[in-house]
GROMACS .gro file of C-alpha atoms in nm:
model
  380
    1MET     CA    1  12.748   3.195  13.062
    2GLY     CA    2  12.382   3.283  13.116
    3GLN     CA    3  12.198   3.551  12.924
    4THR     CA    4  12.181   3.905  13.060
    5ARG     CA    5  11.855   4.002  13.230
    6LEU     CA    6  11.663   4.312  13.143
    7SER     CA    7  11.741   4.606  13.369
    8ARG     CA    8  11.378   4.717  13.390
    9ALA     CA    9  11.186   4.576  13.687
   10LEU     CA   10  10.828   4.532  13.584
   11ALA     CA   11  10.548   4.570  13.833
   12PRO     CA   12  10.211   4.419  13.739
   13ASP     CA   13  10.039   4.644  13.488
   14SER     CA   14   9.682   4.636  13.365
   15SER     CA   15   9.808   4.694  13.009
   16ALA     CA   16   9.913   4.330  13.000
   17PRO     CA   17   9.596   4.124  12.951
   18PHE     CA   18   9.719   3.805  13.118
   19PRO     CA   19   9.834   3.826  13.484
   20GLU     CA   20  10.057   3.522  13.456
   21GLU     CA   21  10.240   3.684  13.167
   22ARG     CA   22  10.292   4.003  13.364
   23SER     CA   23  10.459   3.803  13.639
   24THR     CA   24  10.674   3.628  13.379
   25TRP     CA   25  10.799   3.963  13.255
   26LYS     CA   26  10.893   4.058  13.607
   27ARG     CA   27  11.101   3.744  13.662
   28LEU     CA   28  11.291   3.679  13.344
   29SER     CA   29  11.540   3.403  13.419
   30PRO     CA   30  11.879   3.372  13.249
   31VAL     CA   31  11.887   3.115  12.971
   32PRO     CA   32  12.204   2.905  12.945
   33GLU     CA   33  12.375   2.931  12.609
   34GLU     CA   34  12.390   2.551  12.596
   35ALA     CA   35  12.011   2.526  12.616
   36ASP     CA   36  11.848   2.380  12.312
   37ALA     CA   37  11.636   2.651  12.145
   38ALA     CA   38  11.399   2.390  12.010
   39SER     CA   39  11.297   2.291  12.362
   40ASN     CA   40  11.114   2.623  12.395
   41VAL     CA   41  10.894   2.566  12.091
   42ASN     CA   42  10.611   2.357  12.238
   43VAL     CA   43  10.441   2.635  12.432
   44LEU     CA   44  10.061   2.641  12.444
   45HIS     CA   45   9.805   2.915  12.389
   46LYS     CA   46   9.556   3.000  12.660
   47ASP     CA   47   9.312   2.781  12.467
   48SER     CA   48   9.559   2.489  12.491
   49LYS     CA   49   9.628   2.492  12.118
   50ALA     CA   50   9.997   2.480  12.033
   51TYR     CA   51  10.146   2.752  11.820
   52ASN     CA   52  10.257   2.592  11.496
   53ASN     CA   53  10.375   2.803  11.207
   54THR     CA   54  10.418   2.545  10.932
   55THR     CA   55  10.308   2.750  10.635
   56VAL     CA   56  10.612   2.980  10.610
   57GLU     CA   57  10.972   2.904  10.698
   58ILE     CA   58  11.096   3.189  10.919
   59PRO     CA   59  11.474   3.153  10.965
   60TYR     CA   60  11.500   3.302  11.314
   61VAL     CA   61  11.199   3.129  11.475
   62GLU     CA   62  11.377   2.811  11.585
   63TYR     CA   63  11.699   2.996  11.671
   64CYS     CA   64  11.511   3.234  11.903
   65GLY     CA   65  11.323   2.950  12.071
   66LEU     CA   66  10.987   3.056  11.931
   67ALA     CA   67  10.695   2.859  11.797
   68GLU     CA   68  10.593   3.115  11.537
   69LYS     CA   69  10.670   3.461  11.408
   70PRO     CA   70  10.585   3.708  11.685
   71PHE     CA   71  10.582   4.034  11.490
   72GLY     CA   72  10.357   3.986  11.190
   73LEU     CA   73  10.185   4.265  10.999
   74THR     CA   74   9.846   4.101  10.953
   75PRO     CA   75   9.583   4.155  11.227
   76ASP     CA   76   9.592   3.850  11.454
   77PRO     CA   77   9.350   3.847  11.750
   78SER     CA   78   9.563   3.586  11.929
   79PHE     CA   79   9.837   3.850  11.965
   80TYR     CA   80   9.599   4.121  12.083
   81PHE     CA   81   9.757   4.358  12.335
   82GLU     CA   82   9.516   4.576  12.530
   83SER     CA   83   9.680   4.914  12.562
   84GLY     CA   84   9.528   5.190  12.771
   85SER     CA   85   9.386   5.352  12.459
   86PHE     CA   86   9.237   5.024  12.333
   87ARG     CA   87   9.073   4.968  12.670
   88GLU     CA   88   8.922   5.318  12.664
   89ALA     CA   89   8.794   5.266  12.310
   90ALA     CA   90   8.625   4.940  12.412
   91ASP     CA   91   8.469   5.111  12.714
   92HIS     CA   92   8.329   5.383  12.486
   93LEU     CA   93   8.179   5.121  12.255
   94ARG     CA   94   8.020   4.926  12.539
   95PHE     CA   95   7.865   5.247  12.666
   96PHE     CA   96   7.745   5.317  12.311
   97LEU     CA   97   7.563   4.982  12.294
   98ASP     CA   98   7.423   5.018  12.645
   99GLN     CA   99   7.269   5.351  12.543
  100LYS     CA  100   7.113   5.196  12.229
  101GLU     CA  101   7.267   5.469  12.012
  102GLY     CA  102   7.289   5.471  11.632
  103PHE     CA  103   7.642   5.586  11.538
  104ALA     CA  104   7.989   5.568  11.695
  105LEU     CA  105   8.327   5.665  11.549
  106ILE     CA  106   8.668   5.527  11.647
  107TYR     CA  107   8.953   5.678  11.448
  108GLY     CA  108   9.331   5.689  11.455
  109ASP     CA  109   9.645   5.697  11.246
  110VAL     CA  110   9.756   5.418  11.013
  111GLY     CA  111   9.895   5.112  11.190
  112LEU     CA  112   9.747   5.170  11.536
  113GLY     CA  113   9.538   4.851  11.527
  114LYS     CA  114   9.188   4.967  11.434
  115THR     CA  115   9.108   4.648  11.242
  116THR     CA  116   9.231   4.432  11.530
  117ILE     CA  117   9.026   4.612  11.793
  118SER     CA  118   8.715   4.597  11.571
  119ARG     CA  119   8.744   4.219  11.549
  120ILE     CA  120   8.822   4.179  11.917
  121PHE     CA  121   8.523   4.393  12.011
  122LEU     CA  122   8.288   4.192  11.791
  123GLU     CA  123   8.419   3.867  11.939
  124SER     CA  124   8.360   4.001  12.289
  125LEU     CA  125   7.988   4.054  12.230
  126ASP     CA  126   7.740   3.799  12.361
  127LYS     CA  127   7.619   3.601  12.059
  128LYS     CA  128   7.286   3.544  12.232
  129MET     CA  129   7.225   3.918  12.245
  130TYR     CA  130   7.393   4.054  11.932
  131HIS     CA  131   7.411   3.982  11.563
  132THR     CA  132   7.725   4.133  11.409
  133ALA     CA  133   7.850   4.229  11.065
  134LEU     CA  134   8.199   4.351  10.968
  135ILE     CA  135   8.266   4.535  10.641
  136LEU     CA  136   8.639   4.558  10.571
  137ASN     CA  137   8.634   4.724  10.230
  138PRO     CA  138   8.357   4.983  10.191
  139ILE     CA  139   8.440   5.086   9.834
  140MET     CA  140   8.117   4.976   9.665
  141ASP     CA  141   7.776   5.099   9.559
  142GLU     CA  142   7.460   5.087   9.771
  143ALA     CA  143   7.328   4.755   9.635
  144GLU     CA  144   7.662   4.579   9.683
  145PHE     CA  145   7.692   4.725  10.032
  146LEU     CA  146   7.351   4.586  10.125
  147LYS     CA  147   7.442   4.245   9.986
  148GLN     CA  148   7.764   4.242  10.190
  149VAL     CA  149   7.579   4.334  10.508
  150LEU     CA  150   7.314   4.067  10.452
  151ARG     CA  151   7.580   3.801  10.384
  152GLU     CA  152   7.760   3.898  10.705
  153LEU     CA  153   7.430   3.856  10.892
  154ALA     CA  154   7.374   3.516  10.725
  155VAL     CA  155   7.064   3.641  10.543
  156PRO     CA  156   7.011   3.479  10.199
  157VAL     CA  157   7.062   3.725   9.911
  158LEU     CA  158   6.803   3.637   9.647
  159THR     CA  159   6.789   3.961   9.453
  160THR     CA  160   7.004   4.243   9.322
  161ASN     CA  161   6.735   4.508   9.347
  162ARG     CA  162   6.832   4.780   9.595
  163GLU     CA  163   6.482   4.835   9.733
  164GLU     CA  164   6.420   4.464   9.783
  165LEU     CA  165   6.757   4.425   9.957
  166LEU     CA  166   6.674   4.717  10.183
  167GLU     CA  167   6.339   4.561  10.271
  168ASN     CA  168   6.508   4.227  10.345
  169LEU     CA  169   6.742   4.403  10.587
  170ARG     CA  170   6.458   4.590  10.754
  171GLU     CA  171   6.258   4.271  10.805
  172PHE     CA  172   6.563   4.093  10.949
  173LEU     CA  173   6.632   4.375  11.196
  174LEU     CA  174   6.271   4.383  11.314
  175ASP     CA  175   6.255   4.004  11.354
  176GLU     CA  176   6.574   4.004  11.559
  177TYR     CA  177   6.449   4.292  11.772
  178ARG     CA  178   6.129   4.105  11.852
  179GLU     CA  179   6.343   3.811  11.969
  180GLY     CA  180   6.544   4.039  12.197
  181LYS     CA  181   6.854   4.063  11.977
  182GLU     CA  182   7.034   4.372  11.851
  183THR     CA  183   7.244   4.413  11.537
  184VAL     CA  184   7.587   4.575  11.528
  185LEU     CA  185   7.744   4.680  11.198
  186ILE     CA  186   8.115   4.773  11.194
  187ILE     CA  187   8.262   4.948  10.890
  188ASP     CA  188   8.642   4.946  10.874
  189GLU     CA  189   8.836   5.204  10.670
  190ALA     CA  190   8.525   5.421  10.678
  191GLN     CA  191   8.718   5.721  10.545
  192LEU     CA  192   8.696   5.549  10.204
  193LEU     CA  193   8.317   5.567  10.196
  194SER     CA  194   8.179   5.781   9.917
  195SER     CA  195   7.955   6.074  10.007
  196GLN     CA  196   7.665   5.888   9.844
  197LEU     CA  197   7.724   5.577  10.055
  198PHE     CA  198   7.766   5.790  10.368
  199GLU     CA  199   7.421   5.934  10.306
  200PHE     CA  200   7.279   5.587  10.243
  201ILE     CA  201   7.422   5.463  10.573
  202ARG     CA  202   7.256   5.757  10.744
  203VAL     CA  203   6.928   5.637  10.597
  204LEU     CA  204   6.994   5.288  10.740
  205SER     CA  205   7.023   5.443  11.084
  206ASN     CA  206   6.656   5.540  11.054
  207PHE     CA  207   6.564   5.180  11.129
  208GLU     CA  208   6.431   5.220  11.481
  209THR     CA  209   6.142   5.165  11.715
  210ASP     CA  210   5.967   5.431  11.919
  211LYS     CA  211   6.231   5.396  12.190
  212GLN     CA  212   6.561   5.288  12.036
  213LYS     CA  213   6.771   5.218  11.729
  214ILE     CA  214   6.765   4.860  11.604
  215LEU     CA  215   7.086   4.893  11.399
  216HIS     CA  216   7.403   5.016  11.571
  217ILE     CA  217   7.672   5.135  11.330
  218ILE     CA  218   8.037   5.173  11.436
  219LEU     CA  219   8.283   5.344  11.202
  220PHE     CA  220   8.657   5.271  11.225
  221ALA     CA  221   8.860   5.517  11.022
  222GLN     CA  222   9.173   5.719  10.971
  223PRO     CA  223   9.182   6.087  11.080
  224GLU     CA  224   9.080   6.208  10.734
  225ILE     CA  225   8.722   6.112  10.817
  226VAL     CA  226   8.692   6.409  11.053
  227GLN     CA  227   8.748   6.654  10.768
  228LYS     CA  228   8.515   6.454  10.544
  229LEU     CA  229   8.233   6.461  10.799
  230ALA     CA  230   8.274   6.839  10.822
  231GLU     CA  231   8.155   6.874  10.461
  232PRO     CA  232   7.813   7.045  10.434
  233GLY     CA  233   7.656   6.745  10.263
  234LEU     CA  234   7.741   6.515  10.554
  235ARG     CA  235   7.647   6.739  10.845
  236TYR     CA  236   7.327   6.544  10.914
  237LEU     CA  237   7.526   6.223  10.952
  238ALA     CA  238   7.789   6.393  11.168
  239GLN     CA  239   7.517   6.516  11.404
  240ARG     CA  240   7.403   6.158  11.464
  241ILE     CA  241   7.746   6.034  11.581
  242THR     CA  242   7.713   6.031  11.958
  243ILE     CA  243   8.040   5.856  12.050
  244ILE     CA  244   8.373   5.975  11.907
  245TYR     CA  245   8.709   5.847  12.027
  246ARG     CA  246   9.062   5.888  11.886
  247LEU     CA  247   9.309   5.605  11.941
  248ARG     CA  248   9.649   5.698  12.083
  249PRO     CA  249   9.987   5.540  12.003
  250LEU     CA  250  10.156   5.324  12.265
  251SER     CA  251  10.356   5.494  12.538
  252GLU     CA  252  10.719   5.392  12.594
  253ASP     CA  253  10.620   5.167  12.885
  254GLU     CA  254  10.348   5.009  12.673
  255VAL     CA  255  10.599   4.945  12.394
  256PHE     CA  256  10.805   4.741  12.640
  257LEU     CA  257  10.498   4.545  12.749
  258TYR     CA  258  10.381   4.505  12.389
  259ILE     CA  259  10.711   4.356  12.270
  260ASN     CA  260  10.728   4.107  12.556
  261HIS     CA  261  10.361   4.019  12.522
  262ARG     CA  262  10.405   3.923  12.156
  263LEU     CA  263  10.722   3.727  12.230
  264LEU     CA  264  10.543   3.528  12.501
  265ARG     CA  265  10.242   3.463  12.280
  266ALA     CA  266  10.482   3.330  12.015
  267GLY     CA  267  10.630   3.083  12.263
  268SER     CA  268  10.928   3.270  12.409
  269ARG     CA  269  11.057   3.173  12.750
  270GLY     CA  270  11.324   3.441  12.785
  271PHE     CA  271  11.570   3.322  12.520
  272VAL     CA  272  11.548   3.661  12.345
  273GLN     CA  273  11.530   3.986  12.539
  274PHE     CA  274  11.506   4.356  12.455
  275THR     CA  275  11.700   4.599  12.675
  276ASP     CA  276  11.570   4.936  12.795
  277ASP     CA  277  11.791   5.113  12.542
  278ALA     CA  278  11.649   4.901  12.260
  279VAL     CA  279  11.292   4.975  12.367
  280LYS     CA  280  11.368   5.345  12.384
  281GLN     CA  281  11.515   5.342  12.032
  282ILE     CA  282  11.217   5.148  11.898
  283TYR     CA  283  10.972   5.383  12.067
  284ARG     CA  284  11.143   5.695  11.931
  285THR     CA  285  11.155   5.557  11.579
  286SER     CA  286  10.804   5.414  11.570
  287GLY     CA  287  10.626   5.687  11.764
  288GLY     CA  288  10.441   5.408  11.945
  289CYS     CA  289  10.278   5.275  11.626
  290PRO     CA  290  10.232   4.896  11.665
  291ARG     CA  291  10.273   4.824  11.294
  292VAL     CA  292  10.609   5.002  11.277
  293ILE     CA  293  10.716   4.838  11.604
  294ASN     CA  294  10.643   4.499  11.448
  295VAL     CA  295  10.856   4.577  11.144
  296ILE     CA  296  11.153   4.691  11.353
  297CYS     CA  297  11.132   4.401  11.600
  298ASP     CA  298  11.103   4.149  11.320
  299ARG     CA  299  11.423   4.286  11.164
  300CYS     CA  300  11.593   4.281  11.505
  301LEU     CA  301  11.521   3.909  11.550
  302LEU     CA  302  11.655   3.843  11.201
  303TYR     CA  303  11.965   4.043  11.294
  304LEU     CA  304  12.017   3.825  11.602
  305TYR     CA  305  11.992   3.514  11.388
  306THR     CA  306  12.236   3.633  11.122
  307HIS     CA  307  12.488   3.765  11.379
  308SER     CA  308  12.449   3.481  11.635
  309HIS     CA  309  12.340   3.718  11.911
  310ARG     CA  310  12.069   3.677  12.174
  311LEU     CA  311  12.021   4.023  12.322
  312VAL     CA  312  11.852   4.310  12.138
  313ASP     CA  313  12.015   4.627  12.265
  314GLY     CA  314  12.035   4.983  12.139
  315THR     CA  315  12.328   4.898  11.911
  316THR     CA  316  12.125   4.621  11.749
  317VAL     CA  317  11.829   4.851  11.684
  318ARG     CA  318  12.049   5.125  11.540
  319ALA     CA  319  12.221   4.875  11.312
  320VAL     CA  320  11.884   4.744  11.195
  321LEU     CA  321  11.754   5.094  11.126
  322GLU     CA  322  12.061   5.171  10.921
  323GLU     CA  323  12.067   4.843  10.729
  324GLU     CA  324  11.695   4.827  10.658
  325SER     CA  325  11.650   5.202  10.603
  326GLN     CA  326  11.379   5.200  10.867
  327SER     CA  327  11.488   5.548  10.967
  328LEU     CA  328  11.254   5.660  10.689
  329MET     CA  329  10.970   5.572  10.927
  330ARG     CA  330  11.067   5.857  11.156
  331LYS     CA  331  10.818   6.139  11.149
  332PRO     CA  332  10.952   6.389  10.893
  333VAL     CA  333  10.992   6.756  10.972
  334LYS     CA  334  10.707   6.939  10.807
  335LYS     CA  335  10.802   7.130  10.494
  336PHE     CA  336  10.675   7.460  10.623
  337ARG     CA  337  10.908   7.427  10.920
  338LYS     CA  338  11.208   7.377  10.692
  339LYS     CA  339  11.112   7.684  10.490
  340ALA     CA  340  11.063   7.885  10.807
  341TYR     CA  341  11.409   7.787  10.931
  342ALA     CA  342  11.568   7.886  10.597
  343ILE     CA  343  11.393   8.224  10.593
  344ALA     CA  344  11.489   8.292  10.954
  345ALA     CA  345  11.853   8.205  10.880
  346GLY     CA  346  11.856   8.436  10.580
  347ILE     CA  347  11.713   8.726  10.779
  348ALA     CA  348  11.966   8.668  11.057
  349ILE     CA  349  12.259   8.678  10.811
  350LEU     CA  350  12.130   8.997  10.654
  351LEU     CA  351  12.088   9.169  10.993
  352LEU     CA  352  12.434   9.065  11.107
  353SER     CA  353  12.578   9.198  10.784
  354PHE     CA  354  12.426   9.540  10.846
  355LEU     CA  355  12.528   9.548  11.213
  356LEU     CA  356  12.889   9.442  11.149
  357ARG     CA  357  12.932   9.651  10.835
  358PRO     CA  358  13.172   9.909  10.991
  359TYR     CA  359  13.400   9.634  11.119
  360LEU     CA  360  13.396   9.420  10.805
  361SER     CA  361  13.443   9.697  10.547
  362PRO     CA  362  13.828   9.692  10.567
  363ILE     CA  363  13.826   9.316  10.511
  364TYR     CA  364  13.591   9.345  10.210
  365LYS     CA  365  13.811   9.620  10.059
  366PHE     CA  366  14.124   9.409  10.110
  367PHE     CA  367  13.975   9.114   9.922
  368GLY     CA  368  13.792   9.334   9.669
  369THR     CA  369  13.444   9.205   9.761
  370ARG     CA  370  13.117   9.367   9.871
  371SER     CA  371  12.923   9.291  10.184
  372VAL     CA  372  12.564   9.174  10.172
  373ALA     CA  373  12.454   9.513  10.303
  374ASP     CA  374  12.646   9.702  10.030
  375THR     CA  375  12.497   9.475   9.765
  376ALA     CA  376  12.146   9.530   9.903
  377ALA     CA  377  12.197   9.909   9.918
  378LYS     CA  378  12.327   9.919   9.562
  379THR     CA  379  12.032   9.717   9.442
  380GLU     CA  380  11.793   9.965   9.602
   0.00000   0.00000   0.00000
């Protein structure tokens, strides 16, 4: 018997980056159980390079008719999914470069894909117009930071002296500007920058001509950076940030598109499907965070393999959450809310005790106990 189709009818959506994939999602065909899963493996990328995961043996890959693991945790540009928020962030950054500004800030919660979008944005820039540098770990001193930037820009590092390194960078920027090129520096995990290095980066932004900046700095960070930039010592840097954008989690509809996008990029041709109920459960648990979605979906595919199933439904997701303790990824109730609820309950019990005192007194006397109100009055 053929495999059940998804109940959701997908209209073309701009969130899916490849039109042909969007149409595939709309017309998922049943897959006969007798079909050989291995026949679905040789599916090509858009660049005509076959997916081939030969480094790690993933038990469910062949069973699910995939060419490689679709839900990895490392940033992989080939699996990039352009959500509405990602598209808006990229539009902000293009505007930032068009305006020849000095500082931009893109921030968002852990696991939303900041590193991925930083790499995708750099790759999208015209190499004839832009030189780019990407700093992934900014925990370093000023001299080491300069050396990292120069290496990223393919500038020979022949000294360890901070002033000489700074002069080398300045000369490089001016030479590139004279040739009509601009330089873009992206700093990932920028919330980890020390106050001293923040101030040094502000000094780097002083490299400019009479009309424009010749070094464009883009910070990718977690939300803590907002509080850090509010510190008095960093107010001058904060004033120079002209573009600020906060990334949003995926919506429920985007979660559906995201899951299918990654399956297709991994070589799926409809052998494995996620129902609406499964998507809803994954969305509620993950809050739309791509990293958490990847963890849950990866466990779901393993569950299919170990239980000889082919359809991920709500029951599958709930079983996975229970078995793998992924329910811990749900957003916890804030502590102050729990305390507030406890205090409110205590007050309510005390008030009820006072209001019902005339009716409960005979019962208390019968059992030889005191009411809460009597105890409170005696204490006073």
